[in-house]
Amino acid sequence: MTSTQPETLSLASSSREEGDKLDMDMSSQFGDELDNQGTKEKCEVKNLTKEETKQIWIWKILVLLLLVTTASLVSVGAYIFLDREEDHNYKTSYDQVVQTIQDAAEFHASNIFLSLRSFSDTITVSADALGETFPFVTIPTFEALAAHVRSTTGAEMINWHVRVEEDQLEEWSNYTLSNYKTNLAMSRATALTLQPEGSSVKPSDFVEGDIAPLPYIPNFKEGGIILAPTYGEGPYFPAWMVSPPIFHPSFMNSDPAPWALKKEIPAAIEARRLVLTDTVPVENLANRAIKLEDHEAYHASLVDYVNEEGGTAFMHPHSAVMVPVFERLHDTESRIVGTFAVVIPWDRYLVNLLPEGVDGITCVLRNSCGKAWTYDLHGNSAYYRGEGDLHDPAYTHTEAVLSFRDPTLPDDAQQVPGECEYSYHIYATKDFEDDFKSNLPWALTLVVASTFAIMIVAFIIYDLFNNKRNKKVVGHATKTNDIVSSLFPKDVKNRLLEEAEEKKRQHKKALDPLSSFMNTMDRQSLSASRESGASMNKQSDPIADLYPNCTVYFADIAGFTAWSSSRQPVDVFRLLEAIYSEFDRICKRRRVFKVETIGDCYVAITGIPEQRKDHAVSMAKFAWDTRDKMREVTNRLRDTLGEDTGTLDLRIGLHSGPVTAGVLRGEKSRFQLFGDTVNTAARMESNGVKGRIQLSTATSDCLRERGKGNWLTAREDLIEAKGKGKLQTFWLENVQKTSTDYTRSSIASGDDYSERDPSLHQSSLHQSSSFPTADKRESKYEAELDV
């Protein structure tokens, strides 16, 4: 017994050790399985998010690419659009400028040719009226007629070259020697009478002298002159009448046909119409028929220029218009009895071509005889740059050619030798283009690009925060999955997940009938909104308009508050009805619109409802009439209403300007005025003086424009108007009565001027038992206006 017990104990001990070892191995194995299972769960979560994260990254890259592409396209598109818009505005404005210059050129050409053609007809008619036969014709009113033509066309000089045949030379000599002094005396006297303001011509500038007995030309080789017929066969074209008249008679009988107008006179005779010639040298006119200083001043008033190398405005382009004169009126087939050489300065026709503020246009004046002159146009003025084509070659592509020709000529009219056709060649400049080019395209492009850059940065920042949030969500989901995995077996967890997925699918299915229901509700809502809109549209639009030119009248009865406090209501209304009924009659007569009465304040307006230019004059007369009528009524009621009734008088204020007026609809519709003009008129009255009519500067200006400045007297002190500061105002005085003024006879005869304008109506008196003072009324009315 003793020997077996230790063995048994030894076996038991050995068995426990082995069991403990097995338990430890099993525990270690189960722990490893749990760790592997947790790792697998985490890997499952990561695998679930990994694919989503990959798709999100793809979409983020696509969104960034889309934003960058959109930013580039929008920025470039904005720049191109704005640049093209500016270019379009530049081209459109330039086309408008060209059209403006074309209209001016056509007007000038039409005016010149029409006026000179009429002048030629006038000479023919005058000769017939005098019973004289060409060439022995002297027009007594030549200078007056020619001065008018020069003023109308801008011509500097008109020379009448009469046609003299060779067999008429002796008779012509006798005629000119007998009549030239009378001819010159009449022309000079008329010229002195009609000379323009600023002219330096004096009677002493005209000298007496002899003339050549026959037509002559200068002897360029030996000096002196050569008389006809020595220098050639006829016909001859001696100068006979000149406008402005020449300072020395020696110019008379000079014949320019063989030399100065060698091509021009034959051109007019061949064409049998008005002919524009090449430029003519007019330097010899200086101090012969036109004083040099007058000529310089005239051109300086037209264009700006610099005298280079001692040159004068005579060096600017001047052309001659050759005007044939026919023996019979309106018969271009009849004999030509002479020609006019009309000197025109092109400076005159290259100003006032553009509206003020339009600069940077170059105009090159060209003629078909191979000459050109350049002008820079700046609004209503021009700058003469000199002879030749001096335009900027970079803008040659903007050239626009405008013809300067007789508008009555057919397009296929043939040019004759000695004739030159003129045209304007218009070019833009960099200054003109720069007026339409700006940094706006670049600035807006930068703004658009910056906006998209901010959006991209905001998107990146948002993505960073979103990633941070997603990491928290994934971490939370991992922890949640760990918790679920620790609480439930794997198959149970999977079933829970499957149920969640099924609920999600059922929710998606439920969305379809909900969408259908929402669509139905949307249609019903749309129908209801249409019905509501139709209901709202049942009421018409408000009745309101803006009247730009009006004069508002405010009149308050000074002393009325104290007077009414000691009177019965019946007496108060008896006075007001007597006064306001008379005012209403004056309203009809003066075509003044009565707006309303506020207690003892009477409000009226002109320019509503009919707009009229004399609104201020009419209102001034109305104010004068009401003041006189007020005194007449109060004096008449002194015996009835008390002696102090005669002390009542009006304080009147007028102001002119725009007024918004309309009907405020409700239970009691009223016509109301709104605007600063009404407010200012109220202040004119409240700051006025008893018995006087105070006008604002705007109303006084309107009266002066209508020639009524003598009605005004400036108030010596400035008034302090609420919200306006210190203002200069005027008193209305000395309004002269007219035949339409209000008289007792018009009342007795029952004249009713309201029939002329039925829109003028009266407002009834407010049935008020209290009559506020002027200050209270003003603050109430002005408070309404300010609101």
Coordinates of C-alpha atoms in Angstrom, one line a residue, residues 388-600:
G388 CA 0.8 115.8 -98.9
D389 CA -0.7 112.5 -97.5
L390 CA 0.5 112.4 -93.9
H391 CA -1.8 109.7 -92.5
D392 CA -0.5 106.9 -90.3
P393 CA 0.3 104.0 -92.7
A394 CA -0.7 101.5 -89.9
Y395 CA -4.3 102.6 -90.5
T396 CA -4.4 102.6 -94.2
H397 CA -6.8 99.6 -94.0
T398 CA -9.4 102.0 -92.4
E399 CA -9.5 104.3 -95.4
A400 CA -13.0 105.6 -96.4
V401 CA -13.3 107.7 -99.6
L402 CA -16.0 110.4 -99.6
S403 CA -16.6 112.4 -102.8
F404 CA -17.1 116.1 -102.7
R405 CA -19.1 116.9 -105.9
D406 CA -22.2 118.5 -107.2
P407 CA -25.0 116.2 -106.1
T408 CA -27.0 117.1 -109.2
L409 CA -24.4 115.6 -111.5
P410 CA -25.0 112.1 -112.8
D411 CA -22.6 109.4 -111.7
D412 CA -21.3 109.0 -115.3
A413 CA -20.6 112.7 -115.9
Q414 CA -17.5 113.2 -117.9
Q415 CA -14.6 115.3 -116.4
V416 CA -13.5 118.1 -118.7
P417 CA -9.9 119.4 -119.1
G418 CA -9.1 121.9 -116.3
E419 CA -11.6 120.3 -113.9
C420 CA -10.5 118.6 -110.7
E421 CA -12.6 116.3 -108.6
Y422 CA -12.1 116.3 -104.8
S423 CA -12.6 113.7 -102.2
Y424 CA -12.1 113.2 -98.5
H425 CA -9.9 110.2 -97.5
I426 CA -10.7 109.3 -93.9
Y427 CA -8.4 107.3 -91.7
A428 CA -8.5 106.2 -88.0
T429 CA -5.6 106.8 -85.7
K430 CA -4.1 105.1 -82.7
D431 CA -5.6 107.8 -80.5
F432 CA -9.1 107.1 -81.8
E433 CA -8.6 103.3 -81.4
D434 CA -7.2 103.8 -77.9
D435 CA -10.4 105.5 -76.9
F436 CA -12.2 102.1 -77.4
K437 CA -9.4 99.8 -76.2
S438 CA -8.8 99.3 -72.5
N439 CA -7.4 96.9 -69.9
L440 CA -10.8 95.5 -69.2
P441 CA -10.3 92.3 -71.2
W442 CA -7.1 91.5 -69.3
A443 CA -8.6 92.7 -66.0
L444 CA -11.8 90.6 -66.4
T445 CA -9.7 87.6 -67.5
L446 CA -7.6 88.0 -64.4
V447 CA -10.8 88.2 -62.3
V448 CA -12.2 85.1 -63.9
A449 CA -9.0 83.2 -63.5
S450 CA -8.6 84.3 -59.9
T451 CA -12.2 83.2 -59.2
F452 CA -11.5 79.7 -60.6
A453 CA -8.2 79.6 -58.7
I454 CA -10.0 80.4 -55.5
M455 CA -12.6 77.7 -56.3
I456 CA -9.8 75.2 -56.9
V457 CA -8.0 76.1 -53.7
A458 CA -11.3 75.9 -51.9
F459 CA -12.0 72.5 -53.4
I460 CA -8.5 71.3 -52.4
I461 CA -9.0 72.6 -48.8
Y462 CA -12.5 71.0 -48.8
D463 CA -11.0 67.8 -50.0
L464 CA -8.4 67.8 -47.2
F465 CA -11.0 68.3 -44.6
N466 CA -13.2 65.7 -46.3
N467 CA -10.3 63.2 -46.3
K468 CA -9.7 63.9 -42.6
R469 CA -13.4 63.4 -42.0
N470 CA -13.4 60.2 -44.1
K471 CA -10.4 58.8 -42.1
K472 CA -12.4 59.5 -38.9
V473 CA -15.4 57.8 -40.4
V474 CA -13.4 54.8 -41.6
G475 CA -11.7 54.6 -38.2
H476 CA -15.1 54.8 -36.5
A477 CA -16.5 52.2 -38.9
T478 CA -13.5 49.9 -38.2
K479 CA -14.1 50.2 -34.5
T480 CA -17.8 49.6 -35.0
N481 CA -17.0 46.6 -37.1
D482 CA -14.6 45.4 -34.4
I483 CA -17.3 45.8 -31.8
V484 CA -19.9 44.1 -34.0
S485 CA -17.5 41.3 -34.7
S486 CA -16.7 40.9 -31.0
L487 CA -20.4 40.8 -30.1
F488 CA -21.8 38.6 -32.9
P489 CA -20.6 35.6 -34.7
K490 CA -19.6 36.1 -38.2
D491 CA -22.7 34.6 -39.8
V492 CA -25.0 36.7 -37.6
K493 CA -23.1 39.9 -38.5
N494 CA -23.3 39.0 -42.2
R495 CA -27.1 38.5 -41.9
L496 CA -27.4 41.9 -40.2
L497 CA -25.5 43.4 -43.1
E498 CA -27.7 41.7 -45.5
E499 CA -30.8 43.0 -43.8
A500 CA -29.4 46.5 -43.9
E501 CA -28.7 46.1 -47.6
E502 CA -32.3 44.9 -48.1
K503 CA -33.7 47.9 -46.3
K504 CA -31.6 50.1 -48.5
R505 CA -33.0 48.4 -51.6
Q506 CA -36.6 48.8 -50.3
H507 CA -35.9 52.5 -49.7
K508 CA -34.8 52.9 -53.3
K509 CA -37.9 51.2 -54.5
A510 CA -40.0 53.5 -52.4
L511 CA -38.4 56.6 -54.1
D512 CA -40.2 55.9 -57.4
P513 CA -43.8 56.4 -56.2
L514 CA -42.6 59.3 -54.1
S515 CA -41.2 60.9 -57.2
S516 CA -44.5 60.4 -59.0
F517 CA -46.3 61.9 -56.1
M518 CA -43.9 64.9 -56.0
N519 CA -44.4 65.4 -59.8
T520 CA -48.2 65.4 -59.2
M521 CA -47.8 67.9 -56.4
D522 CA -45.5 70.1 -58.6
R523 CA -48.2 70.2 -61.4
Q524 CA -50.9 71.1 -58.9
S525 CA -48.6 73.8 -57.4
L526 CA -47.9 75.2 -60.9
S527 CA -51.7 75.3 -61.6
A528 CA -52.4 77.0 -58.3
S529 CA -49.6 79.6 -59.0
R530 CA -51.1 80.3 -62.4
E531 CA -54.5 80.8 -60.8
S532 CA -53.0 83.0 -58.1
G533 CA -51.1 85.0 -60.8
A534 CA -54.3 85.4 -62.8
S535 CA -56.0 86.6 -59.6
M536 CA -53.2 89.0 -58.9
N537 CA -53.4 90.3 -62.4
K538 CA -57.1 91.1 -62.1
Q539 CA -56.1 94.5 -60.7
S540 CA -54.6 96.8 -63.3
D541 CA -51.2 98.4 -63.0
P542 CA -50.8 101.6 -60.9
I543 CA -51.6 104.9 -62.6
A544 CA -48.4 106.9 -62.3
D545 CA -46.2 109.0 -64.5
L546 CA -43.1 111.2 -64.4
Y547 CA -43.7 114.8 -65.6
P548 CA -40.2 116.4 -66.3
N549 CA -41.2 120.1 -66.5
C550 CA -43.6 121.4 -63.8
T551 CA -44.0 124.3 -61.5
V552 CA -45.5 123.6 -58.0
Y553 CA -47.4 126.3 -56.1
F554 CA -47.8 126.3 -52.3
A555 CA -49.8 129.0 -50.6
D556 CA -50.6 129.4 -46.9
I557 CA -52.9 131.9 -45.3
A558 CA -50.7 133.8 -42.9
G559 CA -52.4 134.5 -39.6
F560 CA -55.1 132.0 -40.2
T561 CA -54.5 129.9 -37.1
A562 CA -55.1 132.8 -34.7
W563 CA -58.0 134.1 -36.8
S564 CA -59.8 130.7 -36.9
S565 CA -59.4 130.0 -33.2
S566 CA -61.9 132.8 -32.4
R567 CA -64.4 131.9 -35.2
Q568 CA -67.2 129.4 -35.6
P569 CA -66.6 126.5 -37.9
V570 CA -69.2 127.9 -40.3
D571 CA -67.3 131.2 -40.5
V572 CA -64.1 129.4 -41.1
F573 CA -65.5 127.4 -44.0
R574 CA -67.2 130.5 -45.3
L575 CA -63.9 132.2 -45.7
L576 CA -62.1 129.2 -47.1
E577 CA -64.8 128.5 -49.6
A578 CA -64.9 132.1 -50.7
I579 CA -61.1 132.1 -51.2
Y580 CA -60.6 128.7 -52.7
S581 CA -63.6 129.0 -55.1
E582 CA -62.0 132.1 -56.6
F583 CA -58.7 130.3 -56.8
D584 CA -60.4 127.5 -58.6
R585 CA -61.7 129.9 -61.2
I586 CA -58.3 131.3 -61.7
C587 CA -57.0 127.8 -62.1
K588 CA -59.3 127.2 -65.0
R589 CA -58.4 130.4 -66.6
R590 CA -54.7 130.0 -66.2
R591 CA -54.8 126.3 -67.1
V592 CA -53.3 125.5 -63.7
F593 CA -54.0 122.1 -62.1
K594 CA -55.3 122.2 -58.5
V595 CA -53.9 119.3 -56.5
E596 CA -55.4 119.6 -53.1
T597 CA -56.0 121.8 -50.0
I598 CA -54.5 120.9 -46.7
G599 CA -56.2 123.0 -44.1
D600 CA -55.4 126.6 -45.1

